[in-house]
PDB file of C-alpha atoms in Angstrom:
ATOM      1  CA  UNK C 571       1.377  -1.114 -20.181  1.00  0.00           C
ATOM      2  CA  UNK C 572       4.837  -2.517 -20.096  1.00  0.00           C
ATOM      3  CA  UNK C 573       6.281  -2.367 -16.867  1.00  0.00           C
ATOM      4  CA  UNK C 574       9.832  -2.885 -16.589  1.00  0.00           C
ATOM      5  CA  UNK C 575      11.261  -4.848 -13.454  1.00  0.00           C
ATOM      6  CA  UNK C 576      14.294  -4.553 -11.780  1.00  0.00           C
ATOM      7  CA  UNK C 577      15.241  -8.199 -12.770  1.00  0.00           C
ATOM      8  CA  UNK C 578      15.153  -6.617 -16.301  1.00  0.00           C
ATOM      9  CA  UNK C 579      17.296  -3.503 -15.899  1.00  0.00           C
ATOM     10  CA  UNK C 580      19.276  -3.696 -12.881  1.00  0.00           C
ATOM     11  CA  UNK C 581      19.435  -1.890  -9.663  1.00  0.00           C
ATOM     12  CA  UNK C 582      16.609   0.140  -8.548  1.00  0.00           C
ATOM     13  CA  UNK C 583      18.371   3.846  -9.222  1.00  0.00           C
ATOM     14  CA  UNK C 584      15.471   5.892 -10.127  1.00  0.00           C
ATOM     15  CA  UNK C 585      11.709   5.638  -9.945  1.00  0.00           C
ATOM     16  CA  UNK C 586       9.008   7.815 -11.063  1.00  0.00           C
ATOM     17  CA  UNK C 587       5.767   8.474  -9.530  1.00  0.00           C
ATOM     18  CA  UNK C 588       2.921  10.839  -9.029  1.00  0.00           C
ATOM     19  CA  UNK C 589       3.148  13.259  -6.054  1.00  0.00           C
ATOM     20  CA  UNK C 590      -0.469  12.331  -5.292  1.00  0.00           C
ATOM     21  CA  UNK C 591       0.415   8.581  -5.095  1.00  0.00           C
ATOM     22  CA  UNK C 592       3.079   9.746  -2.516  1.00  0.00           C
ATOM     23  CA  UNK C 593       0.992  11.805  -0.113  1.00  0.00           C
ATOM     24  CA  UNK C 594      -1.643   9.144  -0.255  1.00  0.00           C
ATOM     25  CA  UNK C 595       0.844   6.745   1.031  1.00  0.00           C
ATOM     26  CA  UNK C 596       1.504   8.928   4.014  1.00  0.00           C
ATOM     27  CA  UNK C 597      -1.852   9.582   4.718  1.00  0.00           C
ATOM     28  CA  UNK C 598      -3.172   6.212   5.661  1.00  0.00           C
ATOM     29  CA  UNK C 599      -2.210   2.779   4.704  1.00  0.00           C
ATOM     30  CA  UNK C 600      -4.231   1.161   1.851  1.00  0.00           C
ATOM     31  CA  UNK C 601      -4.902  -1.811   0.667  1.00  0.00           C
ATOM     32  CA  UNK C 602      -2.167  -2.799  -2.207  1.00  0.00           C
ATOM     33  CA  UNK C 603      -3.008  -1.188  -5.368  1.00  0.00           C
ATOM     34  CA  UNK C 604      -4.202  -3.280  -8.422  1.00  0.00           C
ATOM     35  CA  UNK C 605      -2.333  -2.923 -12.138  1.00  0.00           C
ATOM     36  CA  UNK C 606      -4.238  -0.236 -13.179  1.00  0.00           C
ATOM     37  CA  UNK C 607      -3.961   1.839 -10.049  1.00  0.00           C
ATOM     38  CA  UNK C 608      -0.291   1.784  -9.510  1.00  0.00           C
ATOM     39  CA  UNK C 609       1.727   4.550 -10.898  1.00  0.00           C
ATOM     40  CA  UNK C 610       3.510   4.458 -13.985  1.00  0.00           C
ATOM     41  CA  UNK C 611       7.347   3.165 -13.159  1.00  0.00           C
ATOM     42  CA  UNK C 612      10.544   2.632 -14.836  1.00  0.00           C
ATOM     43  CA  UNK C 613      13.849   1.655 -13.306  1.00  0.00           C
ATOM     44  CA  UNK C 614      16.931   3.060 -14.750  1.00  0.00           C
ATOM     45  CA  UNK C 615      20.501   1.560 -13.313  1.00  0.00           C
ATOM     46  CA  UNK C 616      23.321   4.207 -12.785  1.00  0.00           C
ATOM     47  CA  UNK C 617      25.628   2.367 -15.160  1.00  0.00           C
ATOM     48  CA  UNK C 618      23.072   2.573 -18.302  1.00  0.00           C
ATOM     49  CA  UNK C 619      24.817   3.062 -21.313  1.00  0.00           C
ATOM     50  CA  UNK C 620      23.434   5.423 -24.341  1.00  0.00           C
ATOM     51  CA  UNK C 621      22.193   2.740 -26.398  1.00  0.00           C
ATOM     52  CA  UNK C 622      20.440   1.182 -23.127  1.00  0.00           C
ATOM     53  CA  UNK C 623      18.522   4.505 -22.748  1.00  0.00           C
ATOM     54  CA  UNK C 624      17.831   4.650 -26.272  1.00  0.00           C
ATOM     55  CA  UNK C 625      16.090   1.121 -26.077  1.00  0.00           C
ATOM     56  CA  UNK C 626      14.409   2.139 -22.894  1.00  0.00           C
ATOM     57  CA  UNK C 627      13.359   5.582 -24.242  1.00  0.00           C
ATOM     58  CA  UNK C 628      11.963   3.292 -27.241  1.00  0.00           C
ATOM     59  CA  UNK C 629       9.847   1.005 -24.958  1.00  0.00           C
ATOM     60  CA  UNK C 630       8.479   3.990 -23.107  1.00  0.00           C
ATOM     61  CA  UNK C 631       7.467   5.639 -26.147  1.00  0.00           C
ATOM     62  CA  UNK C 632       5.777   2.674 -27.394  1.00  0.00           C
ATOM     63  CA  UNK C 633       3.554   2.554 -23.549  1.00  0.00           C
ATOM     64  CA  UNK C 634       3.138   6.392 -24.312  1.00  0.00           C
ATOM     65  CA  UNK C 635       1.611   5.859 -27.973  1.00  0.00           C
ATOM     66  CA  UNK C 636      -0.182   2.695 -26.911  1.00  0.00           C
ATOM     67  CA  UNK C 637      -1.980   4.703 -24.292  1.00  0.00           C
ATOM     68  CA  UNK C 638      -2.476   8.090 -26.719  1.00  0.00           C
ATOM     69  CA  UNK C 639      -3.953   5.424 -29.211  1.00  0.00           C
ATOM     70  CA  UNK C 640      -6.272   3.701 -26.530  1.00  0.00           C
ATOM     71  CA  UNK C 641      -7.626   7.581 -25.381  1.00  0.00           C
ATOM     72  CA  UNK C 642      -7.946   8.704 -29.201  1.00  0.00           C
ATOM     73  CA  UNK C 643     -11.168   7.942 -30.639  1.00  0.00           C
ATOM     74  CA  UNK C 644     -10.223   9.412 -34.214  1.00  0.00           C
ATOM     75  CA  UNK C 645      -8.350   6.400 -35.821  1.00  0.00           C
ATOM     76  CA  UNK C 646      -6.537   9.025 -38.190  1.00  0.00           C
ATOM     77  CA  UNK C 647      -4.920  10.149 -35.414  1.00  0.00           C
ATOM     78  CA  UNK C 648      -3.279   7.036 -33.928  1.00  0.00           C
ATOM     79  CA  UNK C 649       0.268   7.094 -33.810  1.00  0.00           C
ATOM     80  CA  UNK C 650       2.543   4.138 -35.644  1.00  0.00           C
ATOM     81  CA  UNK C 651       6.446   3.268 -34.629  1.00  0.00           C
ATOM     82  CA  UNK C 652       8.214   1.338 -37.472  1.00  0.00           C
ATOM     83  CA  UNK C 653      11.678   1.143 -38.498  1.00  0.00           C
ATOM     84  CA  UNK C 654      13.066   1.386 -41.942  1.00  0.00           C
ATOM     85  CA  UNK C 655      16.419   1.655 -43.788  1.00  0.00           C
ATOM     86  CA  UNK C 656      16.934   5.303 -45.476  1.00  0.00           C
ATOM     87  CA  UNK C 657      18.062   5.680 -48.762  1.00  0.00           C
ATOM     88  CA  UNK C 658      21.775   5.037 -49.626  1.00  0.00           C
ATOM     89  CA  UNK C 659      22.151   3.481 -45.662  1.00  0.00           C
ATOM     90  CA  UNK C 660      21.905   0.364 -44.085  1.00  0.00           C
ATOM     91  CA  UNK C 661      21.290   1.732 -40.597  1.00  0.00           C
ATOM     92  CA  UNK C 662      17.805   1.381 -39.327  1.00  0.00           C
ATOM     93  CA  UNK C 663      15.870   3.975 -37.838  1.00  0.00           C
ATOM     94  CA  UNK C 664      13.191   4.149 -35.926  1.00  0.00           C
ATOM     95  CA  UNK C 665       9.968   6.584 -36.511  1.00  0.00           C
ATOM     96  CA  UNK C 666       6.805   7.111 -34.924  1.00  0.00           C
ATOM     97  CA  UNK C 667       4.176   9.593 -37.027  1.00  0.00           C
ATOM     98  CA  UNK C 668       0.667   9.787 -37.387  1.00  0.00           C
ATOM     99  CA  UNK C 669      -1.657   7.405 -39.412  1.00  0.00           C
ATOM    100  CA  UNK C 670      -2.577  10.671 -41.562  1.00  0.00           C
ATOM    101  CA  UNK C 671       0.930  11.212 -42.198  1.00  0.00           C
ATOM    102  CA  UNK C 672       1.459   7.288 -43.192  1.00  0.00           C
ATOM    103  CA  UNK C 673      -1.516   7.403 -45.678  1.00  0.00           C
ATOM    104  CA  UNK C 674      -0.839  10.987 -47.056  1.00  0.00           C
ATOM    105  CA  UNK C 675       2.795   9.797 -47.639  1.00  0.00           C
ATOM    106  CA  UNK C 676       1.574   6.894 -49.480  1.00  0.00           C
ATOM    107  CA  UNK C 677      -1.082   8.635 -51.516  1.00  0.00           C
ATOM    108  CA  UNK C 678       1.847  11.453 -52.817  1.00  0.00           C
ATOM    109  CA  UNK C 679       3.516   7.990 -53.467  1.00  0.00           C
ATOM    110  CA  UNK C 680       0.806   6.473 -55.287  1.00  0.00           C
ATOM    111  CA  UNK C 681       0.059   9.605 -57.387  1.00  0.00           C
ATOM    112  CA  UNK C 682       3.913   9.936 -58.772  1.00  0.00           C
ATOM    113  CA  UNK C 683       3.992   6.188 -60.025  1.00  0.00           C
ATOM    114  CA  UNK C 684       0.819   6.514 -61.497  1.00  0.00           C
ATOM    115  CA  UNK C 685       1.630   9.798 -63.377  1.00  0.00           C
ATOM    116  CA  UNK C 686       4.986   8.385 -64.320  1.00  0.00           C
ATOM    117  CA  UNK C 687       3.863   5.184 -65.902  1.00  0.00           C
ATOM    118  CA  UNK C 688       1.299   7.113 -67.561  1.00  0.00           C
ATOM    119  CA  UNK C 689       3.682   7.034 -70.490  1.00  0.00           C
ATOM    120  CA  UNK C 690       2.938  10.896 -70.916  1.00  0.00           C
ATOM    121  CA  UNK C 691       6.742  12.645 -71.622  1.00  0.00           C
ATOM    122  CA  UNK C 692       5.151  16.050 -70.793  1.00  0.00           C
ATOM    123  CA  UNK C 693       4.077  14.938 -67.330  1.00  0.00           C
ATOM    124  CA  UNK C 694       7.236  13.611 -66.610  1.00  0.00           C
ATOM    125  CA  UNK C 695       9.398  16.235 -67.908  1.00  0.00           C
ATOM    126  CA  UNK C 696       6.932  18.938 -65.934  1.00  0.00           C
ATOM    127  CA  UNK C 697       7.799  17.572 -62.663  1.00  0.00           C
ATOM    128  CA  UNK C 698       4.358  16.511 -61.712  1.00  0.00           C
ATOM    129  CA  UNK C 699       5.289  12.844 -61.220  1.00  0.00           C
ATOM    130  CA  UNK C 700       7.831  14.410 -58.353  1.00  0.00           C
ATOM    131  CA  UNK C 701       7.616  13.023 -54.731  1.00  0.00           C
ATOM    132  CA  UNK C 702       7.118  15.641 -52.033  1.00  0.00           C
ATOM    133  CA  UNK C 703       9.789  16.264 -49.886  1.00  0.00           C
ATOM    134  CA  UNK C 704       8.940  15.961 -45.935  1.00  0.00           C
ATOM    135  CA  UNK C 705       8.668  19.652 -45.273  1.00  0.00           C
ATOM    136  CA  UNK C 706       5.915  19.854 -47.899  1.00  0.00           C
ATOM    137  CA  UNK C 707       4.109  16.762 -46.492  1.00  0.00           C
ATOM    138  CA  UNK C 708       4.258  18.091 -43.334  1.00  0.00           C
ATOM    139  CA  UNK C 709       3.376  21.828 -44.040  1.00  0.00           C
ATOM    140  CA  UNK C 710       0.380  20.390 -46.233  1.00  0.00           C
ATOM    141  CA  UNK C 711      -0.551  18.378 -42.706  1.00  0.00           C
ATOM    142  CA  UNK C 712       0.057  21.722 -40.883  1.00  0.00           C
ATOM    143  CA  UNK C 713      -4.006  21.453 -39.420  1.00  0.00           C
ATOM    144  CA  UNK C 714      -3.902  17.764 -38.681  1.00  0.00           C
ATOM    145  CA  UNK C 715      -0.555  18.216 -36.439  1.00  0.00           C
ATOM    146  CA  UNK C 716      -2.228  21.249 -34.478  1.00  0.00           C
ATOM    147  CA  UNK C 717      -5.316  18.917 -33.791  1.00  0.00           C
ATOM    148  CA  UNK C 718      -2.742  16.110 -32.981  1.00  0.00           C
ATOM    149  CA  UNK C 719      -1.194  18.418 -30.208  1.00  0.00           C
ATOM    150  CA  UNK C 720      -4.396  19.573 -28.931  1.00  0.00           C
ATOM    151  CA  UNK C 721      -5.324  15.848 -28.344  1.00  0.00           C
ATOM    152  CA  UNK C 722      -1.777  15.101 -26.536  1.00  0.00           C
ATOM    153  CA  UNK C 723      -2.387  18.367 -24.356  1.00  0.00           C
ATOM    154  CA  UNK C 724      -6.058  17.254 -23.692  1.00  0.00           C
ATOM    155  CA  UNK C 725      -5.224  13.614 -22.756  1.00  0.00           C
ATOM    156  CA  UNK C 726      -2.152  14.987 -20.767  1.00  0.00           C
ATOM    157  CA  UNK C 727      -4.292  17.124 -18.561  1.00  0.00           C
ATOM    158  CA  UNK C 728      -7.318  14.631 -18.137  1.00  0.00           C
ATOM    159  CA  UNK C 729      -5.301  11.089 -17.779  1.00  0.00           C
ATOM    160  CA  UNK C 730      -3.214  10.512 -15.118  1.00  0.00           C
ATOM    161  CA  UNK C 731      -1.219   7.410 -16.770  1.00  0.00           C
ATOM    162  CA  UNK C 732      -0.702   9.246 -19.728  1.00  0.00           C
ATOM    163  CA  UNK C 733       0.683  12.314 -17.925  1.00  0.00           C
ATOM    164  CA  UNK C 734       2.953  10.094 -15.745  1.00  0.00           C
ATOM    165  CA  UNK C 735       4.413   8.125 -19.040  1.00  0.00           C
ATOM    166  CA  UNK C 736       4.921  11.463 -20.819  1.00  0.00           C
ATOM    167  CA  UNK C 737       6.922  12.514 -18.095  1.00  0.00           C
ATOM    168  CA  UNK C 738       8.991   9.480 -17.359  1.00  0.00           C
ATOM    169  CA  UNK C 739       9.459  10.080 -21.291  1.00  0.00           C
ATOM    170  CA  UNK C 740      11.091  13.866 -20.753  1.00  0.00           C
ATOM    171  CA  UNK C 741      12.969  12.461 -18.225  1.00  0.00           C
ATOM    172  CA  UNK C 742      14.601  10.092 -20.115  1.00  0.00           C
ATOM    173  CA  UNK C 743      15.025  11.892 -23.330  1.00  0.00           C
ATOM    174  CA  UNK C 744      16.497  14.680 -21.078  1.00  0.00           C
ATOM    175  CA  UNK C 745      19.158  12.397 -19.350  1.00  0.00           C
ATOM    176  CA  UNK C 746      19.927  11.106 -23.284  1.00  0.00           C
ATOM    177  CA  UNK C 747      20.399  14.687 -24.188  1.00  0.00           C
ATOM    178  CA  UNK C 748      22.685  15.367 -21.404  1.00  0.00           C
ATOM    179  CA  UNK C 749      24.695  12.267 -21.363  1.00  0.00           C
ATOM    180  CA  UNK C 750      28.221  11.978 -20.002  1.00  0.00           C
ATOM    181  CA  UNK C 751      27.790  15.769 -19.186  1.00  0.00           C
ATOM    182  CA  UNK C 752      27.426  15.315 -15.608  1.00  0.00           C
ATOM    183  CA  UNK C 753      31.296  14.155 -15.042  1.00  0.00           C
TER     184      UNK C 753
END
């Protein structure tokens, strides 16, 4: 788990914690919490730019998916984040997707390449050797995505840290969507 401290970000403007943790502090003084018992916190400065907010979202997403992968027992549902340059662009994009989708996309590319290299004119002209679109890949993996959603919901209900990171991530994404509208 990565904690972003005030030296890295700046002045404290927003701290997310669970209401349960705040209630426990009011009830009775306790020993200092260990690293694992502390609520997930993120510090946001009031002068954070859009780019800074996007970087912060990327960091929290990394924590979110790292925690998900830790809780998840089926490796095909692990989520991997990576950067790539879309075709005809020099601007890289960051994408996070499940391992089953990476494998399926790779299998599709291998099959298309194999068919193109087979030397059969009929295979090339029939369109059998073409790559599937993102919509086709997604629709063919719909059941896997439904299972992934079920796992996310299950971990949100059963794991406090996962839920906290998800709440922070949701709040940061909301702030990005509404950036500049509150002025």
